[in-house]
Amino acid sequence: MEHYNYNGKEIIGIDHGFGNIKCRHGVFRSGVKAYDSEPAMTSDALLYDGKYYVVGEEHKGFVSDKSQDEDYYILTVAALAKELEFRHITECEAVLAVGLPVQWIGAQKEAFRKYLMRNELIEFQYHGQDYLVRIDDVQVFPQGFAGVVQRLGDFKGLNILADIGNGTMNTMLIKDGKPISSRCYTDKLGVEQCIIRMSNELLAVSGFAMPYDVCEDFLRRGNAELAEKYTSVMRKAAEEYSAMILAKLREYEFNPEIMRLTVMGGGACILKHFWNGENCRVQYIEDICATAKGYELLALNNLKRRDA
């Protein structure tokens, strides 16, 4: 089982997405619901600080500052619970490796780090098991870049990376394996924008609101077991969203004749299913946990440099 432990410290990468929380070994939705007593309808509740929390049943709404409420802290504890359960570890020192959108990291990095480090010791219970985690450090990295850090050697010449999450799209120019800091962008153009467009157009056609899960599943799979009058509307909305993504990339001087395009994140499946490629050299990174894994590698490298 691959994961990083350095000098007795577990390195745990957490990708705090607006739609989903990703760790090395798992993904769950970013919604949080608190209860004063143990919920009767689920066995997946997290017990922390005297309250029960159910996560993963819905998505959290878009926020421009992830430290503005308690949700992302609880989601972090839930991510620790799920990841440590997978690693068969109940007590450890941990280095958290996390990230922020590339255009926000300068202004929000230190606040987000303090937000996640506010409790040195974290005690919680998950699936009847008690856990104790001491947070040794929190390291914050740029989204997008972390997802390809393990394969930068493949980025020869000029490349443009589009990391399309649920809330934002992070775009980065990479030249010969090195990101160009002046050519990094963050736009509120995530998958949720596609689903909003799709839902509005379906409402106009059908007179009822199509469930979010149905729209999301259609985008992930590229099809759905629905009447053609619905799937045709959904397909058109996905194609229009794909065109918006490409138009934004062209604003950032994407030139398919001299650049290769790499698409990752939850939105990669949309372009793969609903964009014709336009004779571009394009690769899709479909491992939704790639960014969390990249955070871990970056943190490991930082720790080794500090001790060198």
CSV table of C-alpha atoms in Angstrom, one decimal:
chain,number,residue,atom,x,y,z
A,1,MET,CA,0.0,0.0,0.0
A,2,GLU,CA,1.7,3.2,-1.2
A,3,HIS,CA,1.7,6.3,1.1
A,4,TYR,CA,4.5,8.4,2.6
A,5,ASN,CA,5.8,8.3,6.1
A,6,TYR,CA,8.8,10.5,6.9
A,7,ASN,CA,10.6,10.3,10.2
A,8,GLY,CA,7.6,8.7,11.8
A,9,LYS,CA,5.1,11.3,10.5
A,10,GLU,CA,2.3,10.3,8.2
A,11,ILE,CA,2.0,12.6,5.2
A,12,ILE,CA,-1.7,13.0,4.4
A,13,GLY,CA,-2.8,14.8,1.3
A,14,ILE,CA,-6.2,16.3,1.2
A,15,ASP,CA,-7.7,18.0,-1.9
A,16,HIS,CA,-10.4,20.4,-0.4
A,17,GLY,CA,-12.6,20.7,-3.5
A,18,PHE,CA,-15.9,22.6,-3.6
A,19,GLY,CA,-17.7,19.5,-4.9
A,20,ASN,CA,-15.6,16.7,-3.4
A,21,ILE,CA,-12.9,16.0,-0.9
A,22,LYS,CA,-10.2,13.8,-2.2
A,23,CYS,CA,-7.5,11.8,-0.3
A,24,ARG,CA,-4.9,9.4,-1.7
A,25,HIS,CA,-7.4,6.5,-1.2
A,26,GLY,CA,-10.8,7.9,-1.4
A,27,VAL,CA,-13.3,10.6,-2.5
A,28,PHE,CA,-16.5,11.9,-0.8
A,29,ARG,CA,-18.8,14.8,-1.3
A,30,SER,CA,-18.1,18.1,0.5
A,31,GLY,CA,-21.4,18.6,2.3
A,32,VAL,CA,-21.6,18.5,6.1
A,33,LYS,CA,-24.6,18.0,8.4
A,34,ALA,CA,-24.2,18.1,12.2
A,35,TYR,CA,-26.3,16.2,14.8
A,36,ASP,CA,-26.5,16.3,18.6
A,37,SER,CA,-27.1,12.6,18.8
A,38,GLU,CA,-26.1,9.6,16.6
A,39,PRO,CA,-28.1,9.6,13.3
A,40,ALA,CA,-30.3,6.5,13.0
A,41,MET,CA,-30.2,6.3,9.2
A,42,THR,CA,-26.4,6.0,8.7
A,43,SER,CA,-23.5,4.1,10.0
A,44,ASP,CA,-21.0,6.5,8.5
A,45,ALA,CA,-21.2,9.3,11.1
A,46,LEU,CA,-18.1,11.0,12.4
A,47,LEU,CA,-18.0,11.7,16.2
A,48,TYR,CA,-16.0,14.8,16.9
A,49,ASP,CA,-16.0,17.4,19.8
A,50,GLY,CA,-19.3,16.0,21.2
A,51,LYS,CA,-21.2,16.1,17.9
A,52,TYR,CA,-22.0,13.7,15.1
A,53,TYR,CA,-21.3,14.7,11.6
A,54,VAL,CA,-22.5,13.1,8.4
A,55,VAL,CA,-20.5,14.1,5.3
A,56,GLY,CA,-20.7,13.1,1.7
A,57,GLU,CA,-24.4,13.3,1.1
A,58,GLU,CA,-24.3,16.5,-0.9
A,59,HIS,CA,-22.0,19.1,-2.2
A,60,LYS,CA,-21.0,22.3,-0.4
A,61,GLY,CA,-21.8,25.6,-2.1
A,62,PHE,CA,-19.1,27.6,-3.6
A,63,VAL,CA,-17.2,29.9,-1.2
A,64,SER,CA,-14.2,32.1,-2.0
A,65,ASP,CA,-12.6,31.6,1.4
A,66,LYS,CA,-12.5,28.1,2.7
A,67,SER,CA,-11.7,29.2,6.2
A,68,GLN,CA,-14.8,31.4,6.6
A,69,ASP,CA,-16.8,28.7,8.4
A,70,GLU,CA,-16.4,25.4,10.3
A,71,ASP,CA,-17.2,23.1,7.3
A,72,TYR,CA,-13.8,22.6,5.8
A,73,TYR,CA,-12.3,21.9,9.2
A,74,ILE,CA,-14.9,19.2,9.8
A,75,LEU,CA,-14.3,17.9,6.3
A,76,THR,CA,-10.6,17.7,7.1
A,77,VAL,CA,-11.3,15.6,10.2
A,78,ALA,CA,-13.5,13.4,8.1
A,79,ALA,CA,-10.8,13.0,5.5
A,80,LEU,CA,-8.3,12.0,8.2
A,81,ALA,CA,-10.8,9.4,9.5
A,82,LYS,CA,-11.3,7.8,6.1
A,83,GLU,CA,-7.7,7.9,5.1
A,84,LEU,CA,-6.4,6.6,8.4
A,85,GLU,CA,-9.0,3.8,8.4
A,86,PHE,CA,-7.7,2.8,5.0
A,87,ARG,CA,-4.1,2.9,6.2
A,88,HIS,CA,-5.0,0.9,9.4
A,89,ILE,CA,-3.6,3.6,11.6
A,90,THR,CA,-5.4,4.8,14.7
A,91,GLU,CA,-2.8,7.1,16.3
A,92,CYS,CA,-0.1,9.2,14.6
A,93,GLU,CA,1.7,12.4,14.0
A,94,ALA,CA,0.7,13.9,10.7
A,95,VAL,CA,1.8,16.4,8.2
A,96,LEU,CA,-1.2,17.7,6.2
A,97,ALA,CA,-0.5,18.5,2.6
A,98,VAL,CA,-3.3,20.7,1.1
A,99,GLY,CA,-3.9,23.3,-1.6
A,100,LEU,CA,-5.7,26.3,-2.8
A,101,PRO,CA,-6.5,27.7,-6.3
A,102,VAL,CA,-3.4,29.1,-7.9
A,103,GLN,CA,-4.6,32.8,-7.9
A,104,TRP,CA,-5.8,32.6,-4.3
A,105,ILE,CA,-2.8,31.0,-2.7
A,106,GLY,CA,-0.8,34.2,-2.2
A,107,ALA,CA,-3.6,35.9,-0.2
A,108,GLN,CA,-5.1,32.9,1.6
A,109,LYS,CA,-2.2,30.5,2.2
A,110,GLU,CA,-1.3,31.5,5.7
A,111,ALA,CA,-4.9,31.9,6.9
A,112,PHE,CA,-5.8,28.5,5.6
A,113,ARG,CA,-2.7,27.0,7.2
A,114,LYS,CA,-3.6,28.5,10.6
A,115,TYR,CA,-7.2,27.4,10.2
A,116,LEU,CA,-6.1,23.8,9.8
A,117,MET,CA,-3.5,24.0,12.5
A,118,ARG,CA,-5.7,25.5,15.2
A,119,ASN,CA,-5.8,22.2,17.2
A,120,GLU,CA,-2.6,20.4,17.6
A,121,LEU,CA,-4.4,17.3,18.9
A,122,ILE,CA,-7.5,16.0,17.1
A,123,GLU,CA,-9.5,13.2,18.7
A,124,PHE,CA,-12.4,11.6,17.0
A,125,GLN,CA,-14.3,8.4,16.5
A,126,TYR,CA,-15.2,6.8,13.2
A,127,HIS,CA,-16.9,3.4,12.7
A,128,GLY,CA,-16.6,2.7,16.4
A,129,GLN,CA,-12.9,3.2,16.4
A,130,ASP,CA,-11.1,6.0,18.4
A,131,TYR,CA,-8.4,8.0,16.6
A,132,LEU,CA,-5.8,10.4,17.9
A,133,VAL,CA,-3.8,12.6,15.5
A,134,ARG,CA,-1.2,15.2,16.4
A,135,ILE,CA,-0.8,17.8,13.6
A,136,ASP,CA,2.9,18.4,13.2
A,137,ASP,CA,2.6,20.8,10.2
A,138,VAL,CA,0.3,21.9,7.4
A,139,GLN,CA,1.8,22.6,4.0
A,140,VAL,CA,-0.2,24.5,1.3
A,141,PHE,CA,0.4,24.1,-2.4
A,142,PRO,CA,-1.1,25.4,-5.6
A,143,GLN,CA,-3.9,23.3,-7.1
A,144,GLY,CA,-3.3,22.0,-10.7
A,145,PHE,CA,0.4,21.8,-10.5
A,146,ALA,CA,0.3,19.3,-7.7
A,147,GLY,CA,-1.7,17.0,-9.9
A,148,VAL,CA,1.0,16.6,-12.5
A,149,VAL,CA,4.1,17.0,-10.4
A,150,GLN,CA,4.8,13.3,-10.7
A,151,ARG,CA,4.9,13.5,-14.5
A,152,LEU,CA,6.5,16.8,-15.2
A,153,GLY,CA,9.1,15.0,-17.3
A,154,ASP,CA,6.4,14.4,-19.9
A,155,PHE,CA,5.7,18.1,-20.3
A,156,LYS,CA,8.2,18.9,-23.1
A,157,GLY,CA,7.9,22.1,-24.9
A,158,LEU,CA,4.8,24.3,-24.3
A,159,ASN,CA,1.9,22.9,-22.4
A,160,ILE,CA,-1.3,24.3,-21.0
A,161,LEU,CA,-2.9,22.6,-18.0
A,162,ALA,CA,-6.6,23.0,-17.2
A,163,ASP,CA,-7.6,21.6,-13.8
A,164,ILE,CA,-11.4,21.8,-13.8
A,165,GLY,CA,-13.0,21.3,-10.4
A,166,ASN,CA,-16.5,21.7,-9.2
A,167,GLY,CA,-16.1,25.4,-8.4
A,168,THR,CA,-13.1,26.7,-10.3
A,169,MET,CA,-10.9,26.0,-13.2
A,170,ASN,CA,-7.1,26.5,-12.6
A,171,THR,CA,-5.1,27.1,-15.7
A,172,MET,CA,-1.3,27.0,-15.9
A,173,LEU,CA,1.3,27.3,-18.7
A,174,ILE,CA,4.1,24.8,-18.3
A,175,LYS,CA,7.3,25.0,-20.4
A,176,ASP,CA,9.7,22.1,-20.5
A,177,GLY,CA,8.3,20.8,-17.2
A,178,LYS,CA,8.4,24.1,-15.3
A,179,PRO,CA,5.3,26.2,-14.5
A,180,ILE,CA,5.3,29.8,-15.6
A,181,SER,CA,4.2,31.8,-12.5
A,182,SER,CA,3.0,34.8,-14.5
A,183,ARG,CA,0.7,32.5,-16.6
A,184,CYS,CA,-1.4,31.0,-13.9
A,185,TYR,CA,-5.1,31.8,-13.7
A,186,THR,CA,-8.2,30.9,-11.6
A,187,ASP,CA,-11.8,31.2,-13.0
A,188,LYS,CA,-15.1,30.4,-11.5
A,189,LEU,CA,-15.8,28.1,-14.4
A,190,GLY,CA,-16.1,24.7,-12.6
A,191,VAL,CA,-18.5,21.8,-13.3
A,192,GLU,CA,-21.2,23.4,-11.2
A,193,GLN,CA,-21.6,26.1,-13.9
A,194,CYS,CA,-22.3,23.4,-16.4
A,195,ILE,CA,-24.9,21.7,-14.2
A,196,ILE,CA,-26.6,25.0,-13.5
A,197,ARG,CA,-26.9,25.7,-17.2
A,198,MET,CA,-28.1,22.2,-17.8
A,199,SER,CA,-30.7,22.3,-15.0
A,200,ASN,CA,-32.1,25.6,-16.2
A,201,GLU,CA,-32.5,24.4,-19.7
A,202,LEU,CA,-34.1,21.1,-18.6
A,203,LEU,CA,-36.5,23.0,-16.4
A,204,ALA,CA,-37.6,25.0,-19.4
A,205,VAL,CA,-38.2,21.9,-21.5
A,206,SER,CA,-39.7,19.5,-18.8
A,207,GLY,CA,-41.3,21.8,-16.3
A,208,PHE,CA,-39.5,20.0,-13.4
A,209,ALA,CA,-36.1,20.2,-11.8
A,210,MET,CA,-33.8,17.3,-12.8
A,211,PRO,CA,-32.0,15.9,-9.8
A,212,TYR,CA,-28.4,17.1,-9.4
A,213,ASP,CA,-27.2,13.5,-9.2
A,214,VAL,CA,-28.7,12.7,-12.6
A,215,CYS,CA,-27.0,15.6,-14.3
A,216,GLU,CA,-23.7,14.9,-12.6
A,217,ASP,CA,-23.8,11.2,-13.5
A,218,PHE,CA,-24.6,12.1,-17.2
A,219,LEU,CA,-21.6,14.3,-17.4
A,220,ARG,CA,-19.4,11.6,-15.8
A,221,ARG,CA,-20.6,8.8,-18.0
A,222,GLY,CA,-21.5,10.7,-21.2
A,223,ASN,CA,-24.9,9.2,-21.3
A,224,ALA,CA,-28.0,8.4,-19.3
A,225,GLU,CA,-31.0,6.1,-19.4
A,226,LEU,CA,-33.4,9.0,-20.1
A,227,ALA,CA,-35.7,10.0,-22.9
A,228,GLU,CA,-33.9,11.6,-25.8
A,229,LYS,CA,-35.8,14.9,-25.3
A,230,TYR,CA,-33.8,15.2,-22.0
A,231,THR,CA,-30.5,13.8,-23.1
A,232,SER,CA,-30.4,16.0,-26.2
A,233,VAL,CA,-30.8,19.1,-23.9
A,234,MET,CA,-28.1,17.8,-21.5
A,235,ARG,CA,-25.8,17.0,-24.3
A,236,LYS,CA,-26.2,20.5,-25.8
A,237,ALA,CA,-25.5,22.1,-22.4
A,238,ALA,CA,-22.4,20.0,-21.9
A,239,GLU,CA,-21.1,20.9,-25.4
A,240,GLU,CA,-21.7,24.6,-24.8
A,241,TYR,CA,-19.9,24.4,-21.5
A,242,SER,CA,-17.0,22.7,-23.2
A,243,ALA,CA,-16.9,25.5,-25.8
A,244,MET,CA,-16.8,28.0,-22.9
A,245,ILE,CA,-13.8,26.2,-21.5
A,246,LEU,CA,-11.9,26.3,-24.8
A,247,ALA,CA,-12.8,29.9,-25.3
A,248,LYS,CA,-11.3,30.8,-21.9
A,249,LEU,CA,-8.1,28.8,-22.7
A,250,ARG,CA,-7.8,30.7,-25.9
A,251,GLU,CA,-8.0,33.9,-23.9
A,252,TYR,CA,-4.9,32.6,-22.1
A,253,GLU,CA,-3.2,32.2,-25.5
A,254,PHE,CA,-3.7,28.5,-25.9
A,255,ASN,CA,-2.5,27.6,-29.4
A,256,PRO,CA,-3.1,24.0,-30.4
A,257,GLU,CA,-0.5,24.2,-33.1
A,258,ILE,CA,2.3,24.7,-30.7
A,259,MET,CA,0.9,23.6,-27.3
A,260,ARG,CA,-0.3,20.4,-25.8
A,261,LEU,CA,-3.4,20.5,-23.6
A,262,THR,CA,-3.7,18.5,-20.4
A,263,VAL,CA,-7.1,18.4,-18.7
A,264,MET,CA,-7.6,17.0,-15.2
A,265,GLY,CA,-10.2,17.3,-12.3
A,266,GLY,CA,-13.8,16.4,-12.4
A,267,GLY,CA,-14.4,18.4,-15.6
A,268,ALA,CA,-12.0,16.3,-17.6
A,269,CYS,CA,-14.8,13.8,-18.3
A,270,ILE,CA,-16.9,16.5,-19.8
A,271,LEU,CA,-14.4,17.6,-22.4
A,272,LYS,CA,-13.6,13.9,-23.1
A,273,HIS,CA,-17.2,13.1,-23.8
A,274,PHE,CA,-18.6,16.3,-25.2
A,275,TRP,CA,-15.7,18.1,-27.0
A,276,ASN,CA,-14.4,16.9,-30.4
A,277,GLY,CA,-10.8,17.7,-29.7
A,278,GLU,CA,-10.5,20.2,-32.6
A,279,ASN,CA,-7.3,18.3,-33.7
A,280,CYS,CA,-5.6,19.3,-30.5
A,281,ARG,CA,-2.9,17.2,-28.8
A,282,VAL,CA,-4.8,16.6,-25.6
A,283,GLN,CA,-4.4,14.2,-22.7
A,284,TYR,CA,-6.8,13.5,-19.9
A,285,ILE,CA,-5.7,12.7,-16.3
A,286,GLU,CA,-8.7,10.8,-15.0
A,287,ASP,CA,-7.4,9.9,-11.5
A,288,ILE,CA,-9.5,12.2,-9.4
A,289,CYS,CA,-7.1,11.7,-6.5
A,290,ALA,CA,-4.0,12.8,-8.5
A,291,THR,CA,-3.9,16.2,-6.8
A,292,ALA,CA,-4.0,14.8,-3.2
A,293,LYS,CA,-1.2,12.4,-4.2
A,294,GLY,CA,0.8,15.3,-5.6
A,295,TYR,CA,0.4,17.3,-2.4
A,296,GLU,CA,1.9,14.4,-0.5
A,297,LEU,CA,4.9,14.1,-2.8
A,298,LEU,CA,5.5,17.9,-2.6
A,299,ALA,CA,5.3,17.8,1.2
A,300,LEU,CA,7.7,14.8,1.3
A,301,ASN,CA,10.2,16.7,-0.8
A,302,ASN,CA,9.9,19.8,1.4
A,303,LEU,CA,10.6,17.7,4.5
A,304,LYS,CA,13.7,16.1,2.9
A,305,ARG,CA,15.1,19.5,1.8
A,306,ARG,CA,14.7,20.9,5.3
A,307,ASP,CA,16.7,18.0,6.8
A,308,ALA,CA,19.3,18.0,4.1
